[in-house]
Tab-separated table of C-alpha atoms in Angstrom:
chain	number	residue	atom	x	y	z
N	1	UNK	CA	-14.142	-31.321	-3.467
N	2	UNK	CA	-14.985	-27.673	-2.839
N	3	UNK	CA	-12.888	-26.061	-0.119
N	4	UNK	CA	-14.155	-23.141	1.956
N	5	UNK	CA	-11.626	-20.755	3.478
N	6	UNK	CA	-12.630	-17.982	5.874
N	7	UNK	CA	-9.952	-15.364	6.613
N	8	UNK	CA	-10.215	-12.885	9.487
N	9	UNK	CA	-8.002	-9.882	10.159
N	10	UNK	CA	-8.237	-6.703	12.173
N	11	UNK	CA	-6.835	-4.749	9.207
N	12	UNK	CA	-8.144	-4.534	5.651
N	13	UNK	CA	-7.059	-7.385	3.360
N	14	UNK	CA	-6.539	-7.471	-0.383
N	15	UNK	CA	-9.143	-9.680	-2.111
N	16	UNK	CA	-8.095	-13.307	-2.633
N	17	UNK	CA	-10.076	-15.433	-5.116
N	18	UNK	CA	-12.083	-18.149	-3.387
N	19	UNK	CA	-11.508	-16.776	0.129
N	20	UNK	CA	-14.237	-15.307	2.334
N	21	UNK	CA	-12.762	-12.321	4.157
N	22	UNK	CA	-13.941	-10.745	7.399
N	23	UNK	CA	-12.432	-7.581	8.843
N	24	UNK	CA	-12.957	-7.754	12.577
N	25	UNK	CA	-11.650	-8.599	16.032
N	26	UNK	CA	-11.769	-12.308	16.904
N	27	UNK	CA	-12.171	-11.409	20.563
N	28	UNK	CA	-15.565	-9.813	19.846
N	29	UNK	CA	-18.795	-11.773	19.770
N	30	UNK	CA	-19.975	-10.152	16.513
N	31	UNK	CA	-16.902	-11.373	14.628
N	32	UNK	CA	-17.215	-14.854	16.119
N	33	UNK	CA	-20.841	-15.049	14.995
N	34	UNK	CA	-19.898	-13.931	11.466
N	35	UNK	CA	-17.316	-16.708	11.233
N	36	UNK	CA	-19.761	-19.339	12.476
N	37	UNK	CA	-22.441	-18.113	10.070
N	38	UNK	CA	-20.226	-18.587	6.999
N	39	UNK	CA	-19.817	-22.308	7.723
N	40	UNK	CA	-23.565	-22.925	7.302
N	41	UNK	CA	-23.632	-25.554	10.035
N	42	UNK	CA	-20.630	-27.440	8.638
N	43	UNK	CA	-17.320	-27.823	10.454
N	44	UNK	CA	-13.731	-26.924	9.587
N	45	UNK	CA	-10.827	-29.367	9.418
N	46	UNK	CA	-8.175	-26.785	10.283
N	47	UNK	CA	-8.058	-23.507	12.208
N	48	UNK	CA	-4.900	-21.382	11.962
N	49	UNK	CA	-4.345	-18.323	14.153
N	50	UNK	CA	-1.328	-16.253	13.107
N	51	UNK	CA	-2.429	-13.097	14.896
N	52	UNK	CA	-0.299	-11.268	17.415
N	53	UNK	CA	-0.672	-8.091	19.470
N	54	UNK	CA	1.504	-5.022	19.077
N	55	UNK	CA	4.534	-6.091	21.060
N	56	UNK	CA	5.744	-3.869	23.881
N	57	UNK	CA	9.140	-5.459	24.487
N	58	UNK	CA	7.963	-6.578	27.922
N	59	UNK	CA	8.033	-10.311	27.303
N	60	UNK	CA	5.762	-11.303	30.183
N	61	UNK	CA	3.079	-8.839	29.073
N	62	UNK	CA	3.384	-9.805	25.400
N	63	UNK	CA	3.075	-13.488	26.274
N	64	UNK	CA	0.008	-12.818	28.429
N	65	UNK	CA	-1.820	-10.793	25.752
N	66	UNK	CA	-0.929	-13.335	23.059
N	67	UNK	CA	-2.292	-16.194	25.173
N	68	UNK	CA	-5.639	-14.416	25.379
N	69	UNK	CA	-5.745	-14.149	21.587
N	70	UNK	CA	-5.225	-17.907	21.458
N	71	UNK	CA	-8.017	-18.465	23.959
N	72	UNK	CA	-10.299	-16.303	21.805
N	73	UNK	CA	-9.415	-18.438	18.775
N	74	UNK	CA	-10.164	-21.607	20.755
N	75	UNK	CA	-13.547	-20.149	21.664
N	76	UNK	CA	-14.343	-19.981	17.951
N	77	UNK	CA	-12.855	-23.463	17.450
N	78	UNK	CA	-15.407	-24.827	19.894
N	79	UNK	CA	-18.103	-23.930	17.379
N	80	UNK	CA	-16.487	-24.565	13.975
N	81	UNK	CA	-13.706	-27.190	14.351
N	82	UNK	CA	-14.676	-30.773	13.593
N	83	UNK	CA	-13.866	-33.761	15.812
N	84	UNK	CA	-10.284	-34.791	15.133
N	85	UNK	CA	-9.513	-31.366	13.654
N	86	UNK	CA	-6.230	-29.483	13.932
N	87	UNK	CA	-5.501	-26.125	15.527
N	88	UNK	CA	-2.305	-24.122	14.911
N	89	UNK	CA	-1.592	-20.803	16.634
N	90	UNK	CA	1.290	-18.399	17.107
N	91	UNK	CA	2.590	-18.184	20.671
N	92	UNK	CA	5.282	-16.274	22.518
N	93	UNK	CA	7.131	-18.871	24.542
N	94	UNK	CA	7.825	-17.865	28.108
N	95	UNK	CA	7.754	-19.049	31.672
N	96	UNK	CA	4.033	-19.857	31.636
N	97	UNK	CA	3.793	-21.408	28.166
N	98	UNK	CA	3.519	-24.835	29.764
N	99	UNK	CA	0.245	-23.858	31.421
N	100	UNK	CA	-1.269	-22.820	28.093
N	101	UNK	CA	-0.137	-26.055	26.474
N	102	UNK	CA	-1.523	-28.094	29.354
N	103	UNK	CA	-4.899	-26.405	29.001
N	104	UNK	CA	-4.924	-27.144	25.282
N	105	UNK	CA	-4.132	-30.791	26.000
N	106	UNK	CA	-7.490	-31.057	27.731
N	107	UNK	CA	-9.177	-30.237	24.415
N	108	UNK	CA	-7.124	-32.347	22.001
N	109	UNK	CA	-6.621	-36.100	22.126
N	110	UNK	CA	-3.606	-36.011	19.799
N	111	UNK	CA	-0.225	-34.483	20.444
N	112	UNK	CA	0.135	-30.858	21.520
N	113	UNK	CA	3.577	-29.440	20.828
N	114	UNK	CA	5.435	-26.187	20.297
N	115	UNK	CA	7.184	-25.823	16.941
N	116	UNK	CA	9.573	-23.146	15.714
N	117	UNK	CA	9.813	-22.763	11.914
N	118	UNK	CA	13.223	-22.421	10.318
N	119	UNK	CA	12.295	-18.921	9.077
N	120	UNK	CA	11.729	-17.659	12.638
N	121	UNK	CA	14.731	-15.948	14.222
N	122	UNK	CA	16.334	-17.667	17.198
N	123	UNK	CA	16.327	-14.362	19.060
N	124	UNK	CA	12.534	-14.157	18.741
N	125	UNK	CA	10.134	-15.636	21.316
N	126	UNK	CA	7.803	-16.553	18.474
N	127	UNK	CA	6.832	-20.171	17.944
N	128	UNK	CA	3.658	-22.080	17.092
N	129	UNK	CA	1.535	-24.469	19.103
N	130	UNK	CA	0.232	-27.394	17.031
N	131	UNK	CA	-2.765	-29.284	18.429
N	132	UNK	CA	-4.188	-32.403	16.777
N	133	UNK	CA	-7.271	-34.468	17.459
N	134	UNK	CA	-9.898	-31.998	18.658
N	135	UNK	CA	-12.228	-33.741	21.106
N	136	UNK	CA	-15.162	-31.400	20.652
N	137	UNK	CA	-16.585	-28.618	22.774
N	138	UNK	CA	-17.237	-29.212	26.433
N	139	UNK	CA	-19.383	-26.132	26.786
N	140	UNK	CA	-20.550	-24.765	30.078
N	141	UNK	CA	-24.179	-25.577	30.727
N	142	UNK	CA	-24.885	-22.295	32.510
N	143	UNK	CA	-24.271	-20.141	29.424
N	144	UNK	CA	-26.293	-19.770	26.264
N	145	UNK	CA	-24.552	-19.374	22.875
N	146	UNK	CA	-25.952	-15.848	22.585
N	147	UNK	CA	-24.434	-14.769	25.903
N	148	UNK	CA	-22.415	-11.592	25.411
N	149	UNK	CA	-18.747	-11.601	26.393
N	150	UNK	CA	-19.165	-8.153	27.913
N	151	UNK	CA	-21.615	-9.459	30.528
N	152	UNK	CA	-18.869	-11.344	32.334
N	153	UNK	CA	-16.065	-10.346	34.607
N	154	UNK	CA	-12.726	-9.405	33.071
N	155	UNK	CA	-11.269	-12.234	35.167
N	156	UNK	CA	-13.092	-14.734	32.935
N	157	UNK	CA	-10.986	-15.563	29.893
N	158	UNK	CA	-12.816	-16.042	26.606
N	159	UNK	CA	-11.994	-19.723	26.769
N	160	UNK	CA	-13.384	-20.198	30.267
N	161	UNK	CA	-16.489	-18.317	29.181
N	162	UNK	CA	-17.444	-21.307	27.065
N	163	UNK	CA	-15.695	-24.213	28.755
N	164	UNK	CA	-16.131	-25.847	32.125
N	165	UNK	CA	-13.727	-24.025	34.436
N	166	UNK	CA	-13.101	-27.105	36.587
N	167	UNK	CA	-11.535	-28.931	33.629
N	168	UNK	CA	-8.913	-26.213	33.233
N	169	UNK	CA	-8.051	-25.926	36.894
N	170	UNK	CA	-7.246	-29.641	37.005
N	171	UNK	CA	-3.726	-29.197	35.603
N	172	UNK	CA	-0.797	-30.447	37.657
N	173	UNK	CA	2.898	-29.656	37.424
N	174	UNK	CA	3.802	-32.932	35.715
N	175	UNK	CA	1.473	-32.151	32.815
N	176	UNK	CA	3.110	-28.757	32.384
N	177	UNK	CA	6.563	-30.352	32.117
N	178	UNK	CA	5.866	-32.766	29.245
N	179	UNK	CA	5.291	-30.423	26.323
N	180	UNK	CA	7.710	-31.113	23.453
N	181	UNK	CA	9.435	-28.320	21.542
N	182	UNK	CA	10.305	-28.994	17.897
N	183	UNK	CA	12.881	-26.950	15.992
N	184	UNK	CA	11.851	-27.325	12.352
N	185	UNK	CA	14.224	-27.477	9.412
N	186	UNK	CA	17.965	-28.123	9.276
N	187	UNK	CA	21.168	-26.204	8.566
N	188	UNK	CA	20.586	-25.941	4.831
N	189	UNK	CA	19.460	-22.663	3.294
N	190	UNK	CA	19.587	-19.209	4.798
N	191	UNK	CA	19.936	-18.467	8.493
N	192	UNK	CA	17.225	-16.009	9.646
N	193	UNK	CA	19.619	-14.527	12.233
N	194	UNK	CA	22.290	-13.662	9.645
N	195	UNK	CA	22.426	-10.628	7.343
N	196	UNK	CA	23.558	-11.609	3.850
N	197	UNK	CA	25.140	-9.405	1.177
N	198	UNK	CA	23.167	-9.373	-2.063
N	199	UNK	CA	24.836	-10.392	-5.307
N	200	UNK	CA	25.802	-7.459	-7.563
N	201	UNK	CA	23.403	-8.689	-10.243
N	202	UNK	CA	20.539	-9.241	-7.793
N	203	UNK	CA	17.195	-7.967	-9.068
N	204	UNK	CA	14.777	-6.767	-6.400
N	205	UNK	CA	11.287	-8.037	-7.112
N	206	UNK	CA	8.213	-6.063	-6.072
N	207	UNK	CA	5.968	-7.602	-3.411
N	208	UNK	CA	3.122	-9.794	-4.572
N	209	UNK	CA	0.724	-7.690	-2.516
N	210	UNK	CA	1.555	-4.478	-0.691
N	211	UNK	CA	-0.318	-3.697	2.555
N	212	UNK	CA	-3.770	-2.283	1.829
N	213	UNK	CA	-3.916	0.392	4.522
N	214	UNK	CA	-1.086	-0.108	7.026
N	215	UNK	CA	-1.140	1.803	10.293
N	216	UNK	CA	2.406	3.013	9.681
N	217	UNK	CA	1.630	4.730	6.348
N	218	UNK	CA	1.247	8.188	7.925
N	219	UNK	CA	4.512	7.778	9.827
N	220	UNK	CA	6.330	6.872	6.599
N	221	UNK	CA	4.804	9.869	4.848
N	222	UNK	CA	5.891	12.245	7.602
N	223	UNK	CA	9.381	10.733	7.551
N	224	UNK	CA	9.762	11.189	3.781
N	225	UNK	CA	8.354	14.709	4.055
N	226	UNK	CA	10.792	15.637	6.789
N	227	UNK	CA	13.747	14.210	4.848
N	228	UNK	CA	12.737	16.269	1.821
N	229	UNK	CA	12.419	19.437	3.895
N	230	UNK	CA	15.803	18.820	5.503
N	231	UNK	CA	17.396	18.461	2.058
N	232	UNK	CA	15.815	21.743	0.945
N	233	UNK	CA	17.120	23.502	4.049
N	234	UNK	CA	20.648	22.153	3.543
N	235	UNK	CA	20.572	23.199	-0.123
N	236	UNK	CA	19.498	26.746	0.727
N	237	UNK	CA	22.091	26.949	3.476
N	238	UNK	CA	24.822	25.711	1.142
N	239	UNK	CA	23.948	28.356	-1.450
N	240	UNK	CA	23.989	31.065	1.253
N	241	UNK	CA	20.325	31.813	0.623
N	242	UNK	CA	19.721	31.626	4.381
N	243	UNK	CA	21.986	34.194	5.966
N	244	UNK	CA	20.399	35.275	9.228
N	245	UNK	CA	18.644	33.887	12.273
N	246	UNK	CA	15.253	35.299	11.242
N	247	UNK	CA	15.302	33.337	7.989
N	248	UNK	CA	16.335	30.189	9.845
N	249	UNK	CA	13.538	30.674	12.374
N	250	UNK	CA	10.905	31.166	9.670
N	251	UNK	CA	12.143	28.159	7.730
N	252	UNK	CA	12.100	26.017	10.879
N	253	UNK	CA	8.485	26.993	11.519
N	254	UNK	CA	7.632	26.086	7.933
N	255	UNK	CA	9.299	22.694	8.309
N	256	UNK	CA	7.290	21.989	11.458
N	257	UNK	CA	4.076	22.853	9.643
N	258	UNK	CA	4.958	20.645	6.691
N	259	UNK	CA	5.842	17.744	8.962
N	260	UNK	CA	2.700	17.720	11.070
N	261	UNK	CA	-0.120	18.837	8.775
N	262	UNK	CA	-1.107	15.783	6.650
N	263	UNK	CA	-4.175	17.525	5.215
N	264	UNK	CA	-2.164	19.540	2.663
N	265	UNK	CA	0.110	18.356	-0.113
N	266	UNK	CA	3.187	20.535	0.353
N	267	UNK	CA	5.431	18.622	-2.005
């Protein structure tokens, strides 16, 4: 049986044999239409959403933004996930996680639960919501599939844009209290919250695939450049080649130029 895998990421991805890759934002209509187009009218058995926003450290805000990413993924699920299909998404568990889980229960006939993998640190809010038994889209009748997301109020979530709003408002407190949380794994193996000392004969293996074009690459380059310039300055100072304030001032200006002008290769 031939398996079709469609991968979507906001950043560039290294090619993977047999995987259709789309670089785009799942909250945009254009990206959603690209995903739907690749399925050629067929439906997926599994949708996995491992995306997360740039965290701010403000847990309430991070949880809120992450929940909207999940709602955007569910919007796409309404078009590509088959009946009985499974949906897995990363969540940041917080005070209002029960509401999100209760909303998802309205879309899945099977169990909806939060699971925390063994590899995830206990100090992290990260966990995953696992939803089984997709019941199919209950799309709003007043919207056409081609309706643009931008034509609606910012108060409308991407999920409510497609689904009947009344279904999601009919969530009571008892439903919010019955969501199970599963801690995966046992006490065997490494603890993700512990720092281990490497064996003396440990051989560091290179990564299977380094990031293609990470956003932090320029920061790393500036950091290495600044460390190199600092070493040069300390070496000159040690050898008494810098002996007055004018030389120090000129060298400081040079260091600032080297650190903040990425267009030239000063090394």
